[in-house]
mmCIF file of C-alpha atoms in Angstrom:
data_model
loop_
_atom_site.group_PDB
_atom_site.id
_atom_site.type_symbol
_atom_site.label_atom_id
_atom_site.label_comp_id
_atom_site.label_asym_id
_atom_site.label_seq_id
_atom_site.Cartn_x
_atom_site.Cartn_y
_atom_site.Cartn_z
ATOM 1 C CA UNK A 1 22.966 1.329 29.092
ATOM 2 C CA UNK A 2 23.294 3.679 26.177
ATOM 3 C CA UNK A 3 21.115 6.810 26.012
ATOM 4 C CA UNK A 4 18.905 8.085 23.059
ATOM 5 C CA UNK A 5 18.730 4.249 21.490
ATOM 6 C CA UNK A 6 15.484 4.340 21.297
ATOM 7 C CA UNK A 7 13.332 5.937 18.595
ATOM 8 C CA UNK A 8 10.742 8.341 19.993
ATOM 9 C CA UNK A 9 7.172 7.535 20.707
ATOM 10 C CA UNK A 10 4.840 10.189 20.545
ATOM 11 C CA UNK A 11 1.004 10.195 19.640
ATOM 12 C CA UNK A 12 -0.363 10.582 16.111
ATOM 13 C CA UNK A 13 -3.565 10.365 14.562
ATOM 14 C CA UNK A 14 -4.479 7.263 12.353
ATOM 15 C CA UNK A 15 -7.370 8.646 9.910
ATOM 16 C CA UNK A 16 -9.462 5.328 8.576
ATOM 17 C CA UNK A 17 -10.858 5.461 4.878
ATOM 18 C CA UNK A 18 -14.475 5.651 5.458
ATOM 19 C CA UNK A 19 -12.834 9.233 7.582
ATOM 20 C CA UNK A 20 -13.393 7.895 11.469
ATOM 21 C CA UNK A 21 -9.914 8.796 13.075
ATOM 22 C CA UNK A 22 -8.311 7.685 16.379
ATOM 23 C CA UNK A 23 -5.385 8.933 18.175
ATOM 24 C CA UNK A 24 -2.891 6.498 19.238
ATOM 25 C CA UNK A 25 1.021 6.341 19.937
ATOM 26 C CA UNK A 26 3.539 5.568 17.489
ATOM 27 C CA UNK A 27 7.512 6.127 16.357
ATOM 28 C CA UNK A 28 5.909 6.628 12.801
ATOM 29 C CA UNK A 29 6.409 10.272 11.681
ATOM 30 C CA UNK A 30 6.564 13.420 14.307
ATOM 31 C CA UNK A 31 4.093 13.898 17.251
ATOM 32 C CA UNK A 32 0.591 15.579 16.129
ATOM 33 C CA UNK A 33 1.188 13.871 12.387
ATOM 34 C CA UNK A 34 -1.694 12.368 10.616
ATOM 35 C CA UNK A 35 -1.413 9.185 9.223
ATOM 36 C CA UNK A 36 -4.251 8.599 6.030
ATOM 37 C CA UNK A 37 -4.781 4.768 5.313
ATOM 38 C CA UNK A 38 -5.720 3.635 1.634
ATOM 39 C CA UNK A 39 -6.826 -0.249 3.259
ATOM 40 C CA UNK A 40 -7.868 -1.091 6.516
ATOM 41 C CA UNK A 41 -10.052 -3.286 8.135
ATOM 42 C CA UNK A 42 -13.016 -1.556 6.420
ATOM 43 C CA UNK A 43 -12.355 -1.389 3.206
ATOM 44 C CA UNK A 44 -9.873 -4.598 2.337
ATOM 45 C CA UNK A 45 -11.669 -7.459 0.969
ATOM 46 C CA UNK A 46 -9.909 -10.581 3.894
ATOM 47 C CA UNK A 47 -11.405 -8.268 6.479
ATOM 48 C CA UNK A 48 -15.664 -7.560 4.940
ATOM 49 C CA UNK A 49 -15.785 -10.694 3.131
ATOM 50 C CA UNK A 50 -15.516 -9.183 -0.607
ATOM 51 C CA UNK A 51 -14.174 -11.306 -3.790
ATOM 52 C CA UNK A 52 -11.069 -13.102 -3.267
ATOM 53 C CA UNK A 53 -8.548 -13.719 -6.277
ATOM 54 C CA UNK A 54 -8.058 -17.686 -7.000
ATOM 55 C CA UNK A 55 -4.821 -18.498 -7.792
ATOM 56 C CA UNK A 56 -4.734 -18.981 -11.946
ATOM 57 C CA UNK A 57 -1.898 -22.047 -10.983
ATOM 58 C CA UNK A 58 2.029 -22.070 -12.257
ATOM 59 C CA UNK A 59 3.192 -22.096 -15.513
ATOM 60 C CA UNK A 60 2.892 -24.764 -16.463
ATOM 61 C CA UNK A 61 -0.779 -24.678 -15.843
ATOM 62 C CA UNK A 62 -0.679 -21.081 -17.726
ATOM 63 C CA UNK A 63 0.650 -23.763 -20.851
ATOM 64 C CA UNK A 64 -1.607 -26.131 -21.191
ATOM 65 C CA UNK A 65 -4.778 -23.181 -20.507
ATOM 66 C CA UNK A 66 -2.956 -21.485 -24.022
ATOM 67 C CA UNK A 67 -1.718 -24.629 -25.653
ATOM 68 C CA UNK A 68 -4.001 -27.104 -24.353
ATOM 69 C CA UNK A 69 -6.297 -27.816 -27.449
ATOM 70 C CA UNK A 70 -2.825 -28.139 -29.879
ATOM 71 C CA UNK A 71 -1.806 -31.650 -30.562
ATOM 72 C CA UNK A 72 1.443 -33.262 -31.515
ATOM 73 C CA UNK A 73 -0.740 -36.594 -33.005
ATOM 74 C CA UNK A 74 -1.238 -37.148 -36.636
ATOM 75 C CA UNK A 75 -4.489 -37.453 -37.960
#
């Protein structure tokens, strides 16, 4: 078996938004780093139940909403 394949895994500190921190192990960075989330579980919206985005549909859906009301008939 080869030596040094493996990346090393060393403890860091994982520091939530709302600012509650936990220590836990990681090959992420060098041991003792801090590592500051911008989403987590308690701020992203699939996690507390916030507004979701609904899909606006394709193209050609994206058509018709601009050119809908346009019609080729004559009147």
């Amino acid at each position: 078996m080869k030596a040094d394949t493996h990346p090393d895994y060393h403890f860091i500190t994982v520091k939530m938004t709302d600012g509650t921190e936990f220590r836990t192990r990681s090959t992420w960075g060098k041991e003792g780093d801090v590592m500051t989330l911008e989403i987590d579980p308690t701020s992203h919206p699939a996690w507390t139940g916030g507004q979701r985005q609904v899909d606006q549909g394709g193209r050609v859906a994206q058509f018709n909403k601009r050119f809908g009301g346009l019609s080729l008939k004559k009147k």
